[in-house]
Amino acid sequence: MVWNGCWRVALCFDNDMASASKIITRSLAFSYDKKTLFESIDLELPEHCIAAVTGPSGAGKSTFLTVFNRLWQEFGGGNVSGTVLLRFADGLVDIYREHLPASELRRRVGMVFQKPNPLPMSIHKNVAFPLRLAGHRKRGEMDHLVEKALRKAHLFEEVKDRLRADARALSGGQQQRLCIARALMLEPEILLLDEPTSSLDARSCGKIEELLDDLKQSCTVLMVSHYQDQVRRVADLVFEMTDQTLIRSA
Amino acid sequence: MSREDLLQKTILLCATVGSGTLVVGIFLLMLHLGWPLLISGQFFSLLLQEWRPADNLYGIYPMLLGSTVISLLALLIGLPISLGTAFATTVVAPPWLRSASLALIRYMAGIPTVVYGFVAVFFLVPFMREQITGGSGLNILSAALVLAILIAPTMVIFFVNGLSGVAKTYSLAVDALGGTPVQKLLYLLLPQAWPALTAGTVMGLGRAMGDTLISLMVAGNSIAVPGAVTDSARTLTAHIALVIAADFAGMEFMSIFSCGIVLYLFTVLFVSVIRLTSKTRND
Amino acid sequence: MIRFAERFVVFFSLACTALLFFCIAVVTVYVLWRGLDAFSISLIFGGVDPLDALLGRRPVFDGLFPAIVGTLLLVVSAIVVAAPVGIATGIYLADYASPRWRVTLSALFDVLAGLPSIVIGLAGFTITIYLHRLFPGRIGPCLLISALSLGFLVLPYVIRSTQLALESLPATLRLTAPALGARHWQNIYRVLLPASTSGILGGIILAIGRAAEDTAVILLTGVVASAGLPRSLLEQYEALPFFIYYISSQYTTTQELEMGFAAAFLLLVLCGSLFLLAYGLERLLARRFVFR
């Protein structure tokens, strides 16, 4: 990749102190319509951990997540200041200073939303969709990759007989695991989860929590949740968003 | 936006700029052709003069009056009918009738103008001639009656959208307080939906004024200044059609561009009114 | 007093609805009755064998056939022009334009939607005169000019329905593909456009209906009462709405009048069903977003 070569040199003084960190922010702030949503956030997250952000609703937790895949840019409006560094397998990247296309970034930083959002197509096509976007066309290989992603999301056994059925026919919990499988399709190193269980019943919620523990093996997970007990169960690091900033909770 | 999307963006931009330019271009074209009249200062006197080519008078005053009178009269007849139908379709009528009525309104909007005109020529005009006004039966009243029916679906659709667009929570509040459907309509929906009502009315007026076929077929096309609603009259639109059919050059031809300019400006006026009223709702 | 006013509103609304639907019933029944009465194969093909006429082996002189073909050609070529341009413009307005441009351009297309069709016809006619001066003897009022003018007339229907369909998509659907790494155009092409198909199709159907029924534009740009089948886009042609208009003022025999009714019947059925179809699509669309 061309876009990280020069920055690795410029940032080498950072490398020692943050050698194990996957996600680093320096005085990160976000404002919308001249109104500050949050500011002076300094964060360092190690690899293979689950970090959870809690806080009152409307505090800007969801927007905070979208800072890491630049999805807020799709809303039109808003302004980020400060530095966001992500460490990918091939080096540390400043996602706001380098000319990194948003689509490229979002292929490496997956995201799952509060409400399951399967696209109006079959289960198979939904999971294969990100690869198609990235330009892959080989069919035989695709089936294998789809199965792998569905297995990672603990969904394959439930849907293996109806991969060609409309994804919207699945139950809410299955839909959400489908969305996780879809996000895992491109093997992201970082996964953003925006209250992934808040629209689900207790049983589906439990299944997703189980799954989160497995995900830690391959990704660094940054999630938003407002269930204190869930956070205590699954998260390694807990932060709280209050007074327009992020504080480490005990 | 990435560089890879540049081609698609350029194509879309070209289509947009092209169609936008054409809209402005039409006005400039007519302005260009009517320019000799404008700079000789005759444009405004044309608006007040009569049309007597034999005496070198090419004023469009009779047509301006004809257009205005016919469309206002059509609105006067069509507006109450459309309002009533919209009331019935949103609250007053039983539910099964509401959806049937919505479908009927859509069908009505699809009836070709020329079919209305055709039926009017063989049905309404003889009736008018023999029972009501006498004469040829081709007059302002006949045209306004047909136009009232023609513009009704446009207005009803606007009114219905406006009335049913009022927030459900308000509506539930009135229901919970024990209000009847009619009370809800009168005290909640009407005051809330007035921008849509204005917009629909102006739309209706615009359609009536822009219509060519009905006035051409039913209004009689007399170039005299009309004195009563039972007189025959000619509209600006019909005038364009009739003069073009007769002559290609000279003052006569130039003067139809003043009709075009006037019609264009009316459209701009109507669109501005609609845009301004619907903006106040958003604030 | 208030009770009385409320009761009056109920009575008034129902009376208005009844009156309006009575008028529609009169128009519809009258045209259907007279039209069906007059309708026959020979009225369309004027004594020529239908197969011969359809294959263009023998010209039809006194039948509706040339007018039907003319209208079909006109509508198809107008939509071929308007649909791609309109959809492209709609996409641009919904997904690319800055807010200020969006407002300005929407206002401009509102003006276009409100312009009397005779004004667009006049513009088409004027351009024809210019073209005629540039290429003497080759370009006059013809099918091509009419189709271009009609395409322009129905353009706002396509633009608005495309724009509206795209803008009313739920925000979650809009964000799904970008979060998976889709580029802007990939999102539009693979997700947003397929999800708006029925809305866009509804607009195109309305545009077809409008193009089929309009008389004022073609009146100034090349339609004539008798031309036979057009052999190229640069020739004059016949069309159903103009034929109806022409018969209403110029008919001499009862047979001509009968043909007028048959033409009115055909056009009414065509346009009426097109508008109902568009309405059905619109309902389908609304339901899909409400109950999901």
PDB file of C-alpha atoms in Angstrom, chain C residues 86-287:
ATOM      1  CA  GLY C  86     -34.160  12.332 -15.863  1.00  0.00           C
ATOM      2  CA  ILE C  87     -32.809   9.458 -13.774  1.00  0.00           C
ATOM      3  CA  ALA C  88     -29.263  10.841 -13.988  1.00  0.00           C
ATOM      4  CA  THR C  89     -30.470  14.286 -12.921  1.00  0.00           C
ATOM      5  CA  GLY C  90     -32.543  12.789 -10.102  1.00  0.00           C
ATOM      6  CA  ILE C  91     -29.525  10.875  -8.795  1.00  0.00           C
ATOM      7  CA  TYR C  92     -27.367  13.973  -8.976  1.00  0.00           C
ATOM      8  CA  LEU C  93     -29.911  16.047  -7.056  1.00  0.00           C
ATOM      9  CA  ALA C  94     -30.463  13.383  -4.393  1.00  0.00           C
ATOM     10  CA  ASP C  95     -26.913  12.176  -3.837  1.00  0.00           C
ATOM     11  CA  TYR C  96     -24.322  14.584  -5.171  1.00  0.00           C
ATOM     12  CA  ALA C  97     -25.605  18.174  -5.220  1.00  0.00           C
ATOM     13  CA  SER C  98     -24.781  20.557  -2.393  1.00  0.00           C
ATOM     14  CA  PRO C  99     -27.850  21.781  -0.465  1.00  0.00           C
ATOM     15  CA  ARG C 100     -27.813  25.172  -2.157  1.00  0.00           C
ATOM     16  CA  TRP C 101     -27.590  23.688  -5.650  1.00  0.00           C
ATOM     17  CA  ARG C 102     -30.278  21.191  -4.786  1.00  0.00           C
ATOM     18  CA  VAL C 103     -32.701  23.986  -3.840  1.00  0.00           C
ATOM     19  CA  THR C 104     -31.887  26.073  -6.924  1.00  0.00           C
ATOM     20  CA  LEU C 105     -32.147  23.196  -9.370  1.00  0.00           C
ATOM     21  CA  SER C 106     -35.305  21.776  -7.796  1.00  0.00           C
ATOM     22  CA  ALA C 107     -36.926  25.188  -8.165  1.00  0.00           C
ATOM     23  CA  LEU C 108     -35.869  25.261 -11.807  1.00  0.00           C
ATOM     24  CA  PHE C 109     -37.396  21.838 -12.462  1.00  0.00           C
ATOM     25  CA  ASP C 110     -40.547  22.878 -10.623  1.00  0.00           C
ATOM     26  CA  VAL C 111     -40.836  25.708 -13.131  1.00  0.00           C
ATOM     27  CA  LEU C 112     -40.368  23.203 -15.948  1.00  0.00           C
ATOM     28  CA  ALA C 113     -43.073  20.973 -14.461  1.00  0.00           C
ATOM     29  CA  GLY C 114     -45.412  23.959 -14.301  1.00  0.00           C
ATOM     30  CA  LEU C 115     -44.707  25.364 -17.780  1.00  0.00           C
ATOM     31  CA  PRO C 116     -47.731  25.198 -20.080  1.00  0.00           C
ATOM     32  CA  SER C 117     -47.031  22.548 -22.687  1.00  0.00           C
ATOM     33  CA  ILE C 118     -47.791  25.024 -25.444  1.00  0.00           C
ATOM     34  CA  VAL C 119     -44.777  27.065 -24.324  1.00  0.00           C
ATOM     35  CA  ILE C 120     -42.549  24.028 -24.728  1.00  0.00           C
ATOM     36  CA  GLY C 121     -44.199  23.404 -28.089  1.00  0.00           C
ATOM     37  CA  LEU C 122     -43.454  27.001 -29.040  1.00  0.00           C
ATOM     38  CA  ALA C 123     -39.808  26.547 -28.110  1.00  0.00           C
ATOM     39  CA  GLY C 124     -39.643  23.349 -30.164  1.00  0.00           C
ATOM     40  CA  PHE C 125     -41.272  25.117 -33.082  1.00  0.00           C
ATOM     41  CA  THR C 126     -38.820  28.024 -32.898  1.00  0.00           C
ATOM     42  CA  ILE C 127     -35.847  25.702 -32.794  1.00  0.00           C
ATOM     43  CA  THR C 128     -37.270  23.930 -35.838  1.00  0.00           C
ATOM     44  CA  ILE C 129     -37.328  27.224 -37.699  1.00  0.00           C
ATOM     45  CA  TYR C 130     -33.670  27.830 -36.832  1.00  0.00           C
ATOM     46  CA  LEU C 131     -32.767  24.307 -37.932  1.00  0.00           C
ATOM     47  CA  HIS C 132     -34.737  24.786 -41.107  1.00  0.00           C
ATOM     48  CA  ARG C 133     -32.688  27.880 -41.914  1.00  0.00           C
ATOM     49  CA  LEU C 134     -29.473  26.000 -41.213  1.00  0.00           C
ATOM     50  CA  PHE C 135     -30.406  22.935 -43.277  1.00  0.00           C
ATOM     51  CA  PRO C 136     -32.929  24.172 -45.837  1.00  0.00           C
ATOM     52  CA  GLY C 137     -35.306  21.513 -47.098  1.00  0.00           C
ATOM     53  CA  ARG C 138     -34.070  18.818 -44.768  1.00  0.00           C
ATOM     54  CA  ILE C 139     -35.424  19.580 -41.318  1.00  0.00           C
ATOM     55  CA  GLY C 140     -38.936  20.775 -40.721  1.00  0.00           C
ATOM     56  CA  PRO C 141     -41.549  19.977 -38.085  1.00  0.00           C
ATOM     57  CA  CYS C 142     -41.225  16.207 -37.597  1.00  0.00           C
ATOM     58  CA  LEU C 143     -41.442  13.226 -35.282  1.00  0.00           C
ATOM     59  CA  LEU C 144     -37.932  13.802 -33.934  1.00  0.00           C
ATOM     60  CA  ILE C 145     -38.609  17.394 -32.898  1.00  0.00           C
ATOM     61  CA  SER C 146     -41.908  16.362 -31.280  1.00  0.00           C
ATOM     62  CA  ALA C 147     -40.276  13.505 -29.401  1.00  0.00           C
ATOM     63  CA  LEU C 148     -37.482  15.748 -28.102  1.00  0.00           C
ATOM     64  CA  SER C 149     -39.979  18.405 -26.995  1.00  0.00           C
ATOM     65  CA  LEU C 150     -42.223  15.809 -25.353  1.00  0.00           C
ATOM     66  CA  GLY C 151     -39.215  14.234 -23.654  1.00  0.00           C
ATOM     67  CA  PHE C 152     -38.394  17.641 -22.235  1.00  0.00           C
ATOM     68  CA  LEU C 153     -42.021  18.095 -21.136  1.00  0.00           C
ATOM     69  CA  VAL C 154     -42.055  14.840 -19.138  1.00  0.00           C
ATOM     70  CA  LEU C 155     -38.498  15.195 -17.820  1.00  0.00           C
ATOM     71  CA  PRO C 156     -39.551  16.662 -14.437  1.00  0.00           C
ATOM     72  CA  TYR C 157     -41.762  13.633 -13.725  1.00  0.00           C
ATOM     73  CA  VAL C 158     -38.751  11.316 -14.015  1.00  0.00           C
ATOM     74  CA  ILE C 159     -36.397  13.668 -12.164  1.00  0.00           C
ATOM     75  CA  ARG C 160     -38.760  14.185  -9.270  1.00  0.00           C
ATOM     76  CA  SER C 161     -39.732  10.553  -8.821  1.00  0.00           C
ATOM     77  CA  THR C 162     -36.075   9.453  -8.919  1.00  0.00           C
ATOM     78  CA  GLN C 163     -35.029  12.138  -6.453  1.00  0.00           C
ATOM     79  CA  LEU C 164     -37.945  11.416  -4.134  1.00  0.00           C
ATOM     80  CA  ALA C 165     -37.442   7.648  -4.233  1.00  0.00           C
ATOM     81  CA  LEU C 166     -33.751   8.009  -3.365  1.00  0.00           C
ATOM     82  CA  GLU C 167     -34.271  10.620  -0.672  1.00  0.00           C
ATOM     83  CA  SER C 168     -36.997   8.655   1.085  1.00  0.00           C
ATOM     84  CA  LEU C 169     -34.837   5.558   1.555  1.00  0.00           C
ATOM     85  CA  PRO C 170     -34.270   4.834   5.253  1.00  0.00           C
ATOM     86  CA  ALA C 171     -30.967   6.116   6.647  1.00  0.00           C
ATOM     87  CA  THR C 172     -29.939   2.646   7.834  1.00  0.00           C
ATOM     88  CA  LEU C 173     -30.106   1.287   4.282  1.00  0.00           C
ATOM     89  CA  ARG C 174     -28.150   4.302   3.046  1.00  0.00           C
ATOM     90  CA  LEU C 175     -25.279   3.604   5.481  1.00  0.00           C
ATOM     91  CA  THR C 176     -25.102  -0.170   5.124  1.00  0.00           C
ATOM     92  CA  ALA C 177     -22.923  -0.403   2.041  1.00  0.00           C
ATOM     93  CA  PRO C 178     -20.523   2.469   2.915  1.00  0.00           C
ATOM     94  CA  ALA C 179     -19.859   0.784   6.265  1.00  0.00           C
ATOM     95  CA  LEU C 180     -18.844  -2.317   4.296  1.00  0.00           C
ATOM     96  CA  GLY C 181     -16.426  -0.347   2.165  1.00  0.00           C
ATOM     97  CA  ALA C 182     -18.615   0.624  -0.804  1.00  0.00           C
ATOM     98  CA  ARG C 183     -17.611   3.684  -2.788  1.00  0.00           C
ATOM     99  CA  HIS C 184     -20.229   6.375  -3.309  1.00  0.00           C
ATOM    100  CA  TRP C 185     -21.204   5.161  -6.758  1.00  0.00           C
ATOM    101  CA  GLN C 186     -21.150   1.492  -5.707  1.00  0.00           C
ATOM    102  CA  ASN C 187     -23.632   2.331  -2.968  1.00  0.00           C
ATOM    103  CA  ILE C 188     -25.935   4.122  -5.422  1.00  0.00           C
ATOM    104  CA  TYR C 189     -25.680   1.524  -8.159  1.00  0.00           C
ATOM    105  CA  ARG C 190     -25.818  -1.661  -6.083  1.00  0.00           C
ATOM    106  CA  VAL C 191     -28.071  -0.693  -3.175  1.00  0.00           C
ATOM    107  CA  LEU C 192     -29.893   2.612  -3.453  1.00  0.00           C
ATOM    108  CA  LEU C 193     -31.067   2.411  -7.078  1.00  0.00           C
ATOM    109  CA  PRO C 194     -32.344  -1.198  -6.845  1.00  0.00           C
ATOM    110  CA  ALA C 195     -34.243  -0.214  -3.690  1.00  0.00           C
ATOM    111  CA  SER C 196     -35.870   2.721  -5.504  1.00  0.00           C
ATOM    112  CA  THR C 197     -36.873   0.859  -8.654  1.00  0.00           C
ATOM    113  CA  SER C 198     -40.604   0.929  -8.064  1.00  0.00           C
ATOM    114  CA  GLY C 199     -40.590   4.653  -7.288  1.00  0.00           C
ATOM    115  CA  ILE C 200     -38.619   5.465 -10.425  1.00  0.00           C
ATOM    116  CA  LEU C 201     -40.778   3.146 -12.502  1.00  0.00           C
ATOM    117  CA  GLY C 202     -43.881   4.929 -11.193  1.00  0.00           C
ATOM    118  CA  GLY C 203     -42.464   8.227 -12.419  1.00  0.00           C
ATOM    119  CA  ILE C 204     -41.679   6.761 -15.830  1.00  0.00           C
ATOM    120  CA  ILE C 205     -45.203   5.379 -16.152  1.00  0.00           C
ATOM    121  CA  LEU C 206     -46.636   8.802 -15.329  1.00  0.00           C
ATOM    122  CA  ALA C 207     -44.291  10.268 -17.929  1.00  0.00           C
ATOM    123  CA  ILE C 208     -45.543   7.765 -20.523  1.00  0.00           C
ATOM    124  CA  GLY C 209     -49.138   8.700 -19.759  1.00  0.00           C
ATOM    125  CA  ARG C 210     -48.360  12.391 -19.997  1.00  0.00           C
ATOM    126  CA  ALA C 211     -46.464  11.982 -23.265  1.00  0.00           C
ATOM    127  CA  ALA C 212     -49.284   9.931 -24.759  1.00  0.00           C
ATOM    128  CA  GLU C 213     -52.014  12.426 -23.941  1.00  0.00           C
ATOM    129  CA  ASP C 214     -50.319  15.738 -24.660  1.00  0.00           C
ATOM    130  CA  THR C 215     -51.654  17.570 -27.661  1.00  0.00           C
ATOM    131  CA  ALA C 216     -50.346  21.115 -27.407  1.00  0.00           C
ATOM    132  CA  VAL C 217     -46.679  20.222 -27.916  1.00  0.00           C
ATOM    133  CA  ILE C 218     -47.202  18.059 -30.986  1.00  0.00           C
ATOM    134  CA  LEU C 219     -49.704  20.542 -32.401  1.00  0.00           C
ATOM    135  CA  LEU C 220     -46.794  22.940 -32.954  1.00  0.00           C
ATOM    136  CA  THR C 221     -44.042  20.502 -33.787  1.00  0.00           C
ATOM    137  CA  GLY C 222     -45.101  18.280 -36.635  1.00  0.00           C
ATOM    138  CA  VAL C 223     -48.320  16.343 -36.162  1.00  0.00           C
ATOM    139  CA  VAL C 224     -50.734  16.425 -39.104  1.00  0.00           C
ATOM    140  CA  ALA C 225     -54.200  15.057 -39.753  1.00  0.00           C
ATOM    141  CA  SER C 226     -53.142  12.708 -42.501  1.00  0.00           C
ATOM    142  CA  ALA C 227     -49.626  11.450 -43.119  1.00  0.00           C
ATOM    143  CA  GLY C 228     -49.721   7.665 -43.093  1.00  0.00           C
ATOM    144  CA  LEU C 229     -46.945   5.775 -41.346  1.00  0.00           C
ATOM    145  CA  PRO C 230     -43.785   7.839 -40.862  1.00  0.00           C
ATOM    146  CA  ARG C 231     -40.854   6.275 -42.686  1.00  0.00           C
ATOM    147  CA  SER C 232     -38.244   8.089 -40.616  1.00  0.00           C
ATOM    148  CA  LEU C 233     -37.943  10.300 -37.557  1.00  0.00           C
ATOM    149  CA  LEU C 234     -37.640  13.318 -39.827  1.00  0.00           C
ATOM    150  CA  GLU C 235     -41.159  13.020 -41.224  1.00  0.00           C
ATOM    151  CA  GLN C 236     -44.518  14.319 -40.164  1.00  0.00           C
ATOM    152  CA  TYR C 237     -46.852  11.861 -38.477  1.00  0.00           C
ATOM    153  CA  GLU C 238     -50.315  11.254 -37.079  1.00  0.00           C
ATOM    154  CA  ALA C 239     -51.147  10.843 -33.392  1.00  0.00           C
ATOM    155  CA  LEU C 240     -54.231   9.841 -31.400  1.00  0.00           C
ATOM    156  CA  PRO C 241     -54.733  12.970 -29.262  1.00  0.00           C
ATOM    157  CA  PHE C 242     -54.357  15.276 -32.237  1.00  0.00           C
ATOM    158  CA  PHE C 243     -56.711  13.089 -34.252  1.00  0.00           C
ATOM    159  CA  ILE C 244     -59.344  13.448 -31.512  1.00  0.00           C
ATOM    160  CA  TYR C 245     -58.894  17.200 -31.414  1.00  0.00           C
ATOM    161  CA  TYR C 246     -59.036  17.434 -35.197  1.00  0.00           C
ATOM    162  CA  ILE C 247     -62.218  15.337 -35.454  1.00  0.00           C
ATOM    163  CA  SER C 248     -63.993  17.412 -32.811  1.00  0.00           C
ATOM    164  CA  SER C 249     -63.774  20.509 -34.990  1.00  0.00           C
ATOM    165  CA  GLN C 250     -63.424  19.193 -38.555  1.00  0.00           C
ATOM    166  CA  TYR C 251     -65.491  16.044 -38.840  1.00  0.00           C
ATOM    167  CA  THR C 252     -67.750  15.810 -41.900  1.00  0.00           C
ATOM    168  CA  THR C 253     -69.186  12.307 -41.873  1.00  0.00           C
ATOM    169  CA  THR C 254     -70.585  10.137 -39.105  1.00  0.00           C
ATOM    170  CA  GLN C 255     -67.880   7.586 -39.872  1.00  0.00           C
ATOM    171  CA  GLU C 256     -65.209  10.156 -39.016  1.00  0.00           C
ATOM    172  CA  LEU C 257     -67.042  10.995 -35.811  1.00  0.00           C
ATOM    173  CA  GLU C 258     -67.181   7.299 -34.913  1.00  0.00           C
ATOM    174  CA  MET C 259     -63.434   7.078 -35.452  1.00  0.00           C
ATOM    175  CA  GLY C 260     -63.042  10.061 -33.132  1.00  0.00           C
ATOM    176  CA  PHE C 261     -64.922   8.239 -30.387  1.00  0.00           C
ATOM    177  CA  ALA C 262     -62.962   5.067 -30.950  1.00  0.00           C
ATOM    178  CA  ALA C 263     -59.705   7.058 -30.685  1.00  0.00           C
ATOM    179  CA  ALA C 264     -60.919   8.769 -27.495  1.00  0.00           C
ATOM    180  CA  PHE C 265     -61.807   5.355 -26.097  1.00  0.00           C
ATOM    181  CA  LEU C 266     -58.348   3.942 -26.865  1.00  0.00           C
ATOM    182  CA  LEU C 267     -56.529   6.925 -25.387  1.00  0.00           C
ATOM    183  CA  LEU C 268     -58.716   6.947 -22.257  1.00  0.00           C
ATOM    184  CA  VAL C 269     -58.109   3.263 -21.591  1.00  0.00           C
ATOM    185  CA  LEU C 270     -54.369   3.658 -22.202  1.00  0.00           C
ATOM    186  CA  CYS C 271     -53.838   6.715 -20.003  1.00  0.00           C
ATOM    187  CA  GLY C 272     -56.331   5.742 -17.301  1.00  0.00           C
ATOM    188  CA  SER C 273     -54.712   2.358 -16.779  1.00  0.00           C
ATOM    189  CA  LEU C 274     -51.200   3.840 -16.836  1.00  0.00           C
ATOM    190  CA  PHE C 275     -52.078   6.279 -14.049  1.00  0.00           C
ATOM    191  CA  LEU C 276     -53.749   3.563 -11.979  1.00  0.00           C
ATOM    192  CA  LEU C 277     -50.681   1.376 -12.445  1.00  0.00           C
ATOM    193  CA  ALA C 278     -48.426   4.185 -11.229  1.00  0.00           C
ATOM    194  CA  TYR C 279     -50.704   4.642  -8.221  1.00  0.00           C
ATOM    195  CA  GLY C 280     -50.527   0.923  -7.435  1.00  0.00           C
ATOM    196  CA  LEU C 281     -46.722   1.048  -7.520  1.00  0.00           C
ATOM    197  CA  GLU C 282     -46.747   4.045  -5.208  1.00  0.00           C
ATOM    198  CA  ARG C 283     -48.950   2.208  -2.695  1.00  0.00           C
ATOM    199  CA  LEU C 284     -46.705  -0.833  -2.879  1.00  0.00           C
ATOM    200  CA  LEU C 285     -43.709   1.361  -2.137  1.00  0.00           C
ATOM    201  CA  ALA C 286     -45.392   3.076   0.817  1.00  0.00           C
ATOM    202  CA  ARG C 287     -46.428  -0.269   2.308  1.00  0.00           C
TER     203      ARG C 287
END
